[in-house]
Short mmCIF file of C-alpha atoms in Angstrom, two decimals:
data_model
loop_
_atom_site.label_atom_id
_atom_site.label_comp_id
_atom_site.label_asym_id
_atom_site.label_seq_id
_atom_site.Cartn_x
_atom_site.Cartn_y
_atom_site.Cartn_z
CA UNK A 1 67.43 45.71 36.24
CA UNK A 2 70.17 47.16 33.48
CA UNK A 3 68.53 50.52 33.61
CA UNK A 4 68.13 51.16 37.27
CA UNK A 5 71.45 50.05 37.83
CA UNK A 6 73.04 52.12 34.99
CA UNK A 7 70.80 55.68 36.41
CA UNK A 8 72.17 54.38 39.71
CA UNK A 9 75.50 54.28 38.72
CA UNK A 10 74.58 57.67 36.80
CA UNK A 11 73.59 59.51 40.05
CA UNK A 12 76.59 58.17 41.83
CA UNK A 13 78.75 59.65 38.87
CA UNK A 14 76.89 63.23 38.79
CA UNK A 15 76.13 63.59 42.40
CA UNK A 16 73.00 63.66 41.16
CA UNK A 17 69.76 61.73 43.18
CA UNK A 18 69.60 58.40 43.09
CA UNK A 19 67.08 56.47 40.97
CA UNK A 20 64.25 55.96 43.34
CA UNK A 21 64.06 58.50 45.23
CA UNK A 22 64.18 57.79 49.20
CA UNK A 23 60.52 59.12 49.71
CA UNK A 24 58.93 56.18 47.74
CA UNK A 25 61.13 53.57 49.17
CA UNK A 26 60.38 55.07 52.64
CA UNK A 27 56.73 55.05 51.81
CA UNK A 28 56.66 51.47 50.09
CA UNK A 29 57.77 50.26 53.62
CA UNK A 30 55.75 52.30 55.81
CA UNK A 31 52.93 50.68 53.56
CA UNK A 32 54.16 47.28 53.82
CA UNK A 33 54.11 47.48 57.89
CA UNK A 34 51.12 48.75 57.79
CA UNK A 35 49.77 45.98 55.55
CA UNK A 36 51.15 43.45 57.86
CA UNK A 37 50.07 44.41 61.27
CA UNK A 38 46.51 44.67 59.57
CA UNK A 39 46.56 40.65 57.90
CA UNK A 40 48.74 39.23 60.78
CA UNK A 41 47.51 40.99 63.42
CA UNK A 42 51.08 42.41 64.73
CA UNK A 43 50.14 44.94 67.29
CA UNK A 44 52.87 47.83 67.66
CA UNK A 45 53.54 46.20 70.87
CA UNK A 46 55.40 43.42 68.98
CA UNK A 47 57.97 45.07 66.64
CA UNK A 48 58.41 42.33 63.88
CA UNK A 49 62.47 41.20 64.60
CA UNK A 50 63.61 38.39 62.53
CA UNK A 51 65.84 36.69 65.20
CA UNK A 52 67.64 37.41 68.67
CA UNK A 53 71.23 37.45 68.62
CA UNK A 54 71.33 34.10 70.05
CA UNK A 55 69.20 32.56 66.96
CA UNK A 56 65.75 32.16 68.40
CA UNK A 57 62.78 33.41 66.48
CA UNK A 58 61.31 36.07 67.51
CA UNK A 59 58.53 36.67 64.90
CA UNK A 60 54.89 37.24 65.33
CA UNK A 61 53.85 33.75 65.55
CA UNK A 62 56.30 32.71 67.79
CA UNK A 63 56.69 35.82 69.82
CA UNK A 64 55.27 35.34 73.41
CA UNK A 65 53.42 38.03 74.99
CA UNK A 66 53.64 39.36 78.60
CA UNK A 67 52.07 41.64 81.11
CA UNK A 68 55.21 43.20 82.87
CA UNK A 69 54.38 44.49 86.92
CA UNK A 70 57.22 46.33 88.70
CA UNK A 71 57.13 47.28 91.84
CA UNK A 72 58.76 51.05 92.59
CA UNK A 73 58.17 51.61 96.30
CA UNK A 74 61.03 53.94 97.14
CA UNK A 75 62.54 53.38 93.67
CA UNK A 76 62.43 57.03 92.71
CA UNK A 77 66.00 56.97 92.14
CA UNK A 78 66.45 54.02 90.00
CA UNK A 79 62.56 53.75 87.75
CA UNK A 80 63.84 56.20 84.94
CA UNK A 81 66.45 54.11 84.21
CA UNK A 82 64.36 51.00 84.57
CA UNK A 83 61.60 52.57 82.40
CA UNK A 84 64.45 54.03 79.58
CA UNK A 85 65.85 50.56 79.59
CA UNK A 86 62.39 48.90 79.01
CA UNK A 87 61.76 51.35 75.93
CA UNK A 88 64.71 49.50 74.55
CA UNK A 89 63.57 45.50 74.60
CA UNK A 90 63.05 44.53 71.47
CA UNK A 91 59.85 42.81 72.48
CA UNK A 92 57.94 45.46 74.49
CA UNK A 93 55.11 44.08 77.45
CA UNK A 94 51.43 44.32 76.37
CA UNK A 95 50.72 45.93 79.40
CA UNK A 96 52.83 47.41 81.91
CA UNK A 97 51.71 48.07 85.65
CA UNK A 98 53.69 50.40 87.47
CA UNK A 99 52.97 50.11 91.27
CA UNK A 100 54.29 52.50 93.78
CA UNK A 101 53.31 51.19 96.68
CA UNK A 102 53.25 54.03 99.08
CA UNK A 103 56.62 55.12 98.90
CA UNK A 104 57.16 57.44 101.60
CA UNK A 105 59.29 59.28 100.19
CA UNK A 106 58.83 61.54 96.91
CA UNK A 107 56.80 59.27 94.96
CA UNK A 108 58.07 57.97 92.16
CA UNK A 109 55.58 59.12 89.91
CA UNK A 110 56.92 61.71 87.75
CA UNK A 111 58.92 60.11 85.10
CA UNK A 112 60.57 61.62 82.39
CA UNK A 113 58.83 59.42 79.98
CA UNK A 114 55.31 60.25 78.64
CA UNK A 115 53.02 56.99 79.13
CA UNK A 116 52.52 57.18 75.09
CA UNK A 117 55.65 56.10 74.62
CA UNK A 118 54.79 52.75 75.46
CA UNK A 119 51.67 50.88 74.43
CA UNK A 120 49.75 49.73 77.63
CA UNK A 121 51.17 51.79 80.61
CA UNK A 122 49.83 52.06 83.50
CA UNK A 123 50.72 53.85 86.48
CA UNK A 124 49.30 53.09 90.13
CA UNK A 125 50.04 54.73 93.60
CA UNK A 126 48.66 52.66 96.19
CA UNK A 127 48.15 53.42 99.92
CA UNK A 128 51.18 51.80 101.34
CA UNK A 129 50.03 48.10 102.61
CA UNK A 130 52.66 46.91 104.24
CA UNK A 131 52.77 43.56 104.46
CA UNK A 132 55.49 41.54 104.33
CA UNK A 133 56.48 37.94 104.24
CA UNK A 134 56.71 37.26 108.60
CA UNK A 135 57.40 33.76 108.27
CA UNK A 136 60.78 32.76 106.66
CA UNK A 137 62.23 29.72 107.02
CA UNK A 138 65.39 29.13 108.14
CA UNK A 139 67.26 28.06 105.26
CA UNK A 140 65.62 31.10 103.90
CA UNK A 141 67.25 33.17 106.51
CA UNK A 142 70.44 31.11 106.12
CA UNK A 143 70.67 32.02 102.64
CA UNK A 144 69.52 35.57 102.09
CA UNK A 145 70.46 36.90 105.53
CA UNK A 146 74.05 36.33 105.61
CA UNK A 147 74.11 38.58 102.42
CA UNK B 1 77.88 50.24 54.87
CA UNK B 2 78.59 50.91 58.39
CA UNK B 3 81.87 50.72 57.90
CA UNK B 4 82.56 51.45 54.78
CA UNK B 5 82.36 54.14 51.98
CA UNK B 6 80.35 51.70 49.30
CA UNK B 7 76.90 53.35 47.41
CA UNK B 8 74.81 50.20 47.93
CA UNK B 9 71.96 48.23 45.91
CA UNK B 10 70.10 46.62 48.04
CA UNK B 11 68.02 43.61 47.12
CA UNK B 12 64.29 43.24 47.99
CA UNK B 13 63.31 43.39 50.86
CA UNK B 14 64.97 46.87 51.37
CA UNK B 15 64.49 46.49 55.51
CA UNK B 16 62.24 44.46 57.37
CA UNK B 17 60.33 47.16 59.06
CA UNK B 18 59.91 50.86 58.12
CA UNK B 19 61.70 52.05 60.79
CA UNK B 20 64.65 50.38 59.75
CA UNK B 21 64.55 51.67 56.26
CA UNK B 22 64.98 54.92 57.58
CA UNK B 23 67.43 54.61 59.79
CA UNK B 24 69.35 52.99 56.69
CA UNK B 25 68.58 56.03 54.48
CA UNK B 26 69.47 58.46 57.11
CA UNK B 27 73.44 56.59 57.40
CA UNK B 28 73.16 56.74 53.97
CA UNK B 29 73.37 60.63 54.00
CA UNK B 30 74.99 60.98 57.01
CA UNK B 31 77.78 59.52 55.24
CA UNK B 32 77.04 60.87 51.71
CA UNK B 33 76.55 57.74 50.40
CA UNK B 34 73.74 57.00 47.54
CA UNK B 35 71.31 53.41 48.53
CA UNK B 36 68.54 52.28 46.11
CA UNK B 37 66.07 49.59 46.12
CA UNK B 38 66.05 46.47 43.91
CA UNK B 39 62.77 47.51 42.15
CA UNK B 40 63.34 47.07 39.21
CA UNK B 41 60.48 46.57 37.37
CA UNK B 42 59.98 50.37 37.77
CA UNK B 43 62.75 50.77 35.07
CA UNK B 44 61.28 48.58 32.39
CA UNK B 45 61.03 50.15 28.95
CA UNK B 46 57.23 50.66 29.41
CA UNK B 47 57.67 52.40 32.81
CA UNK B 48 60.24 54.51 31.36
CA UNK B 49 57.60 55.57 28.87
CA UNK B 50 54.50 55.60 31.20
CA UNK B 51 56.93 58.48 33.22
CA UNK B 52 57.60 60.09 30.27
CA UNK B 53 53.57 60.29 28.77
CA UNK B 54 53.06 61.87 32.85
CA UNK B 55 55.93 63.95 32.27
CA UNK B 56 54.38 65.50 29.57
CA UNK B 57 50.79 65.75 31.35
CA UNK B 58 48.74 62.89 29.66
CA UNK B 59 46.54 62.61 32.56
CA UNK B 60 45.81 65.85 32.99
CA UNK B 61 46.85 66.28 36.43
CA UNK B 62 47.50 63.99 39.89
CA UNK B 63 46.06 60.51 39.99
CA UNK B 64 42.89 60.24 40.39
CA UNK B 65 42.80 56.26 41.06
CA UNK B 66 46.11 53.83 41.02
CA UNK B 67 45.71 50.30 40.44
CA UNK B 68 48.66 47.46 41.25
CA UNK B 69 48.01 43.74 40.54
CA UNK B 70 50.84 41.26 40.90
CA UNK B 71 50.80 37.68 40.41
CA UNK B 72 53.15 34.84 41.98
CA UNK B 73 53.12 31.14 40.58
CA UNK B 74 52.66 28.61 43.26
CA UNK B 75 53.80 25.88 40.41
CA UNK B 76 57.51 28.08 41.07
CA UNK B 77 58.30 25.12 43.27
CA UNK B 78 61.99 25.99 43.42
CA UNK B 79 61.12 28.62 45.51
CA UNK B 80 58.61 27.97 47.56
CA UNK B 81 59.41 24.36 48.03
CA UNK B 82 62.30 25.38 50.45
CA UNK B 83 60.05 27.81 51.86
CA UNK B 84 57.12 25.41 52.68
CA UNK B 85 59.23 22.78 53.69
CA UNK B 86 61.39 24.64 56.50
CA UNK B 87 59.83 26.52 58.89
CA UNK B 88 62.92 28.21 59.55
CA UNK B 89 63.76 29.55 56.35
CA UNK B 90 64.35 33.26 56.41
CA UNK B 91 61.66 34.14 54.26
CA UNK B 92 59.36 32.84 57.24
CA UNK B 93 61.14 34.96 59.84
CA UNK B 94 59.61 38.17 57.61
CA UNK B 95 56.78 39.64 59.34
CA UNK B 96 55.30 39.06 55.57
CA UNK B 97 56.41 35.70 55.42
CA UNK B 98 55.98 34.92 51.65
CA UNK B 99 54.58 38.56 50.74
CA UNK B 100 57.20 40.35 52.52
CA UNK B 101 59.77 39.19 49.59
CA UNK B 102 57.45 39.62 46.64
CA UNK B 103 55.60 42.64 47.65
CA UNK B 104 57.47 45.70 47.15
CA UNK B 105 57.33 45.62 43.99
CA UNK B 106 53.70 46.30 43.33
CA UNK B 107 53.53 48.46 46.49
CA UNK B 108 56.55 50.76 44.75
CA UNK B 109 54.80 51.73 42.11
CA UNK B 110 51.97 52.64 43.24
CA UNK B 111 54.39 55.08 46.42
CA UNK B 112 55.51 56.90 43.20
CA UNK B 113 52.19 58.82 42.62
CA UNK B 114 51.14 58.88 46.10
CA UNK B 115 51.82 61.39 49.41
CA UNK B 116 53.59 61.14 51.65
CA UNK B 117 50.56 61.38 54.44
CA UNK B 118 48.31 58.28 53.75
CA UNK B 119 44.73 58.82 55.85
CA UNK B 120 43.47 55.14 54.88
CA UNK B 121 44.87 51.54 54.58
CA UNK B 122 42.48 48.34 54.43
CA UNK B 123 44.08 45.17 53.95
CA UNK B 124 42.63 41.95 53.30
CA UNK B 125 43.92 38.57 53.05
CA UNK B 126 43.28 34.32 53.30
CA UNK B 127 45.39 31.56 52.59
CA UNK B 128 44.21 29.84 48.98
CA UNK B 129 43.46 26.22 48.49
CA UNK B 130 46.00 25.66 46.87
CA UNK B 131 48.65 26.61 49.09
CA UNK B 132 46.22 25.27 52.02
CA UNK B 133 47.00 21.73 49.90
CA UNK B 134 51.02 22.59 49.26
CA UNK B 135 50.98 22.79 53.20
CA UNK B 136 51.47 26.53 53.76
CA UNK B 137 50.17 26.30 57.61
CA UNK B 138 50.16 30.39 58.48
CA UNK B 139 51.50 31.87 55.56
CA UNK B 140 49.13 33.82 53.71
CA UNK B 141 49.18 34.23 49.81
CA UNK B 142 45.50 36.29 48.75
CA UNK B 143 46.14 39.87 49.67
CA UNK B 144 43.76 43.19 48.80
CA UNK B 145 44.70 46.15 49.90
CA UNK B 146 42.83 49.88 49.68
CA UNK B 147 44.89 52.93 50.18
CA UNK B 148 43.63 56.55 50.14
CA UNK B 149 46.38 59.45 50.96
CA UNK B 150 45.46 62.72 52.46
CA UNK B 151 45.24 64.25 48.85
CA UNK B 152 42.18 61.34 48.25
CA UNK B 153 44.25 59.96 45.57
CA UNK B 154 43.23 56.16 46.34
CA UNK B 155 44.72 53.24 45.58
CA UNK B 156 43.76 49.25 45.12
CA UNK B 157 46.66 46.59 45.14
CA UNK B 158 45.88 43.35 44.52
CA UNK B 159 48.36 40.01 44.72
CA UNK B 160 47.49 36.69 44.02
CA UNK B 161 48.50 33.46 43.60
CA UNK B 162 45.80 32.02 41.32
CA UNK B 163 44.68 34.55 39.48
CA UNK B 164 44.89 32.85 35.95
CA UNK B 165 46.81 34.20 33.33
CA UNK B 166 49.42 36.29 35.83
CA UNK B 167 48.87 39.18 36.45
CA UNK B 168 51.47 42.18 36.71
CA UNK B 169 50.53 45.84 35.54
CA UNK B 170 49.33 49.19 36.95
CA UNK B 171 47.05 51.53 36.06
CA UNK B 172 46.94 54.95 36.35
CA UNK B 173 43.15 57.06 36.07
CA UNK B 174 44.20 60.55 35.59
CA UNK B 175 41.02 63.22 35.34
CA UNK B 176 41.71 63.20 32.18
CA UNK B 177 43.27 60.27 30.85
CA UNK B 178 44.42 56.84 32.36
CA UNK B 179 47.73 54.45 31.72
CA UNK B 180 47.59 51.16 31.52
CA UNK B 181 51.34 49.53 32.06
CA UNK B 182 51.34 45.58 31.70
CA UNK B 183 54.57 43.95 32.68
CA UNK B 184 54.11 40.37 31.71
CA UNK B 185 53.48 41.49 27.55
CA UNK B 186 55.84 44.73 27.91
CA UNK B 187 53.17 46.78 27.19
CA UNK B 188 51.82 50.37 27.72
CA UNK B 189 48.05 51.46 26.73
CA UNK B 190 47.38 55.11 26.76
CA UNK B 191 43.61 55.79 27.06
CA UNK B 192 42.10 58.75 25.69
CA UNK B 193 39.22 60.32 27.20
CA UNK B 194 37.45 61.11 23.85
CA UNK B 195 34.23 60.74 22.25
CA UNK B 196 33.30 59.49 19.02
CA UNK B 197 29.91 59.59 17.49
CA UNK B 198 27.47 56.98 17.37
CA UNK B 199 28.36 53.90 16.97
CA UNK B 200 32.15 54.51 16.03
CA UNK B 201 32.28 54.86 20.26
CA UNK B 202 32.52 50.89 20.03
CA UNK B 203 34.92 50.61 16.65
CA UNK B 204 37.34 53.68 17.29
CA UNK B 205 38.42 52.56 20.67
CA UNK B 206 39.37 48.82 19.92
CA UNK B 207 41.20 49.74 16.64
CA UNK B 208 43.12 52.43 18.83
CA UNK B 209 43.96 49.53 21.55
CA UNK B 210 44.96 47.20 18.68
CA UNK B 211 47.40 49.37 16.67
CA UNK B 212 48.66 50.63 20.39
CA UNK B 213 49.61 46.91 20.84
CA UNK B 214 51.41 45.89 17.53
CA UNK B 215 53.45 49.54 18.21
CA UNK B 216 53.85 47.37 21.13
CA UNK B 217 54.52 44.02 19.50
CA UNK B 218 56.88 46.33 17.54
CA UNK B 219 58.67 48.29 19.86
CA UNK B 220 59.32 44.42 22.01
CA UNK B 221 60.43 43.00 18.62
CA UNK B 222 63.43 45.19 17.47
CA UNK B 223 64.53 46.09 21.35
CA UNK B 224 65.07 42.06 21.35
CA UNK B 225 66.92 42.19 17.98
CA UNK B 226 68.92 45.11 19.28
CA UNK B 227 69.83 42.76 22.88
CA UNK B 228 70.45 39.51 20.68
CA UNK B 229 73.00 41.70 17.68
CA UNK B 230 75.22 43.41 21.22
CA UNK B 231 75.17 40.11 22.66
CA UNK B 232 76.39 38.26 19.45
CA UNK B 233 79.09 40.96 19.29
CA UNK B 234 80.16 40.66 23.07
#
């Protein structure tokens, strides 16, 4: 340990590069992950986090996988932002359906975001079904309608 | 860092993930600051001379073949009693769980001789009986691994907790000569490619290897006189 700390202290000094040079330690981890997903069977899906910021693990043993389906029928305005916000979980979906169910509008089909960028997209336009729930309760309507 | 204008050296594990270990380096020189790993057993005496013997072209050109074994004790109960005992100790969190603290430093040295583009990685690994015994549920402590770079410079890392004396070295196979670096007897073996003639080929060789080791025994010997005298004087 005396002699890497004294060439690190040496390339601080001189300006000079530092001991190990960033390409091996780079490489060293790029192995490691690599190494991992392979004997614990991370897929990319799952980036390895050690904990949440409220505590809970969040490793590969304890993460919980999920199949994430959103609904975009006249969403065009609003899916970018729900698919850049999505890129950002820390725990991304094993598969992602995208349904845009007949919008009539412009369909919301033409995202900025290439479908590589997440493992397990999946985009579907579907002839519009319209159905909808006809029956609703009354404390249904009591609650929700007076919205 | 983040904050501050410190040059840091960073314990093992460097990051958790590789993406994070760049994003460290790359606020590192954003803000012209120098970061290092804690590998140090790629600054030992031996290493320093291994570099120097490639330095001056002992192996007659890029690795042909790298080999990294290293060794953990299981009987180290002061470590991995904590670890076993508490599922939530951070160690555990790791996506390498017990690995993930210990690896780096056989995976290091074999990154030095390697590119940067690696076409091949087969890994390999089952819990032993003995830690099956200790308790060790998920946590995995055989690991082989095969690596080939684009160059076809390949690679074989090997850790193990049972393997019986320790081990800890690398070896390098050059096209013309190989290295042999062994960390746990300080000690550095140059082989030769060279031919003797008749049956010297099985007399040379060994006395070679054997006065290579007392330069060894040696070269250990006065290095800890020269510690024990500055500590005496400190």
């Amino acid at each position: 340990m005396k002699e890497l700390i004294e060439q690190f202290y040496q390339s601080i000094r001189n300006q000079s590069a530092p001991p190990i040079p960033y390409r091996e330690i780079l490489l060293t981890a790029q192995i490691m992950d690599e190494i991992f997903n392979q004997i614990y069977n991370v897929t990319k899906a799952e980036r390895p986090v050690v904990a949440t910021s409220n505590g809970e693990n969040n490793c590969r043993h304890h993460a919980m996988k999920y199949v994430l389906i959103t609904p975009s029928r006249n969403e065009e305005k609003f899916i970018q932002k729900t698919l850049d916000s999505m890129v950002a979980q820390t725990l991304l979906p094993v598969r992602w359906v995208i349904v845009d169910d007949g919008s009539p509008t412009a369909p919301a089909s033409s995202p900025m975001i290439t479908p590589n960028a997440i493992l397990g997209l999946k985009w579907c336009t579907v002839p519009e079904s319209g159905t909808q729930l006809r029956w609703q309760s009354p404390r249904f309507q009591r609650r929700f309608r007076a919205r | 860092m983040s904050g501050g204008r410190q040059h840091v050296y960073l314990e093992k594990p460097f990051t958790v993930t590789a993406v994070e270990a760049k994003e460290l380096i790359h606020l590192a020189e954003a803000r012209k600051l120098k970061i290092t790993a804690g590998h140090n057993l790629q600054f030992t005496l031996e290493m320093l001379e291994m570099r120097r013997l490639v330095a001056q072209n002992f192996l007659g050109g890029k690795p042909v073949h790298l080999e990294s074994h290293f060794s953990y004790d299981l009987g180290d109960t002061s470590y991995v009693g904590p670890l076993l005992g508490n599922r939530k100790h951070w160690v555990r969190q790791l996506p390498g769980q017990l690995m993930h603290n210990i690896l780096s430093h056989g995976i290091a040295k074999l990154a030095e001789f390697l590119d940067d583009d690696i076409a091949e990685i087969i890994a390999s690994a089952h819990q032993s009986a003995q830690l099956q015994r200790l308790g060790g549920e998920e946590i995995l402590d055989e690991l082989r691994v095969l690596i080939r770079d684009a160059s076809g410079t390949t690679a074989f890392f090997c850790f193990s907790t049972q393997i019986k004396p320790g081990l800890n070295l690398l070896r390098i196979c050059g096209p013309v000569n190989s290295i042999t670096v062994d960390h746990a007897s300080g000690s550095l073996i140059p082989h030769e490619n060279r031919s003797y003639k008749s049956y010297l080929t099985y007399i040379m060789p060994p006395l070679k290897n054997a006065r290579r080791h007392f330069r060894n025994a040696r070269t250990n010997f006065f290095d800890f006189v020269k510690a024990a005298c500055i500590k005496i004087q400190a």
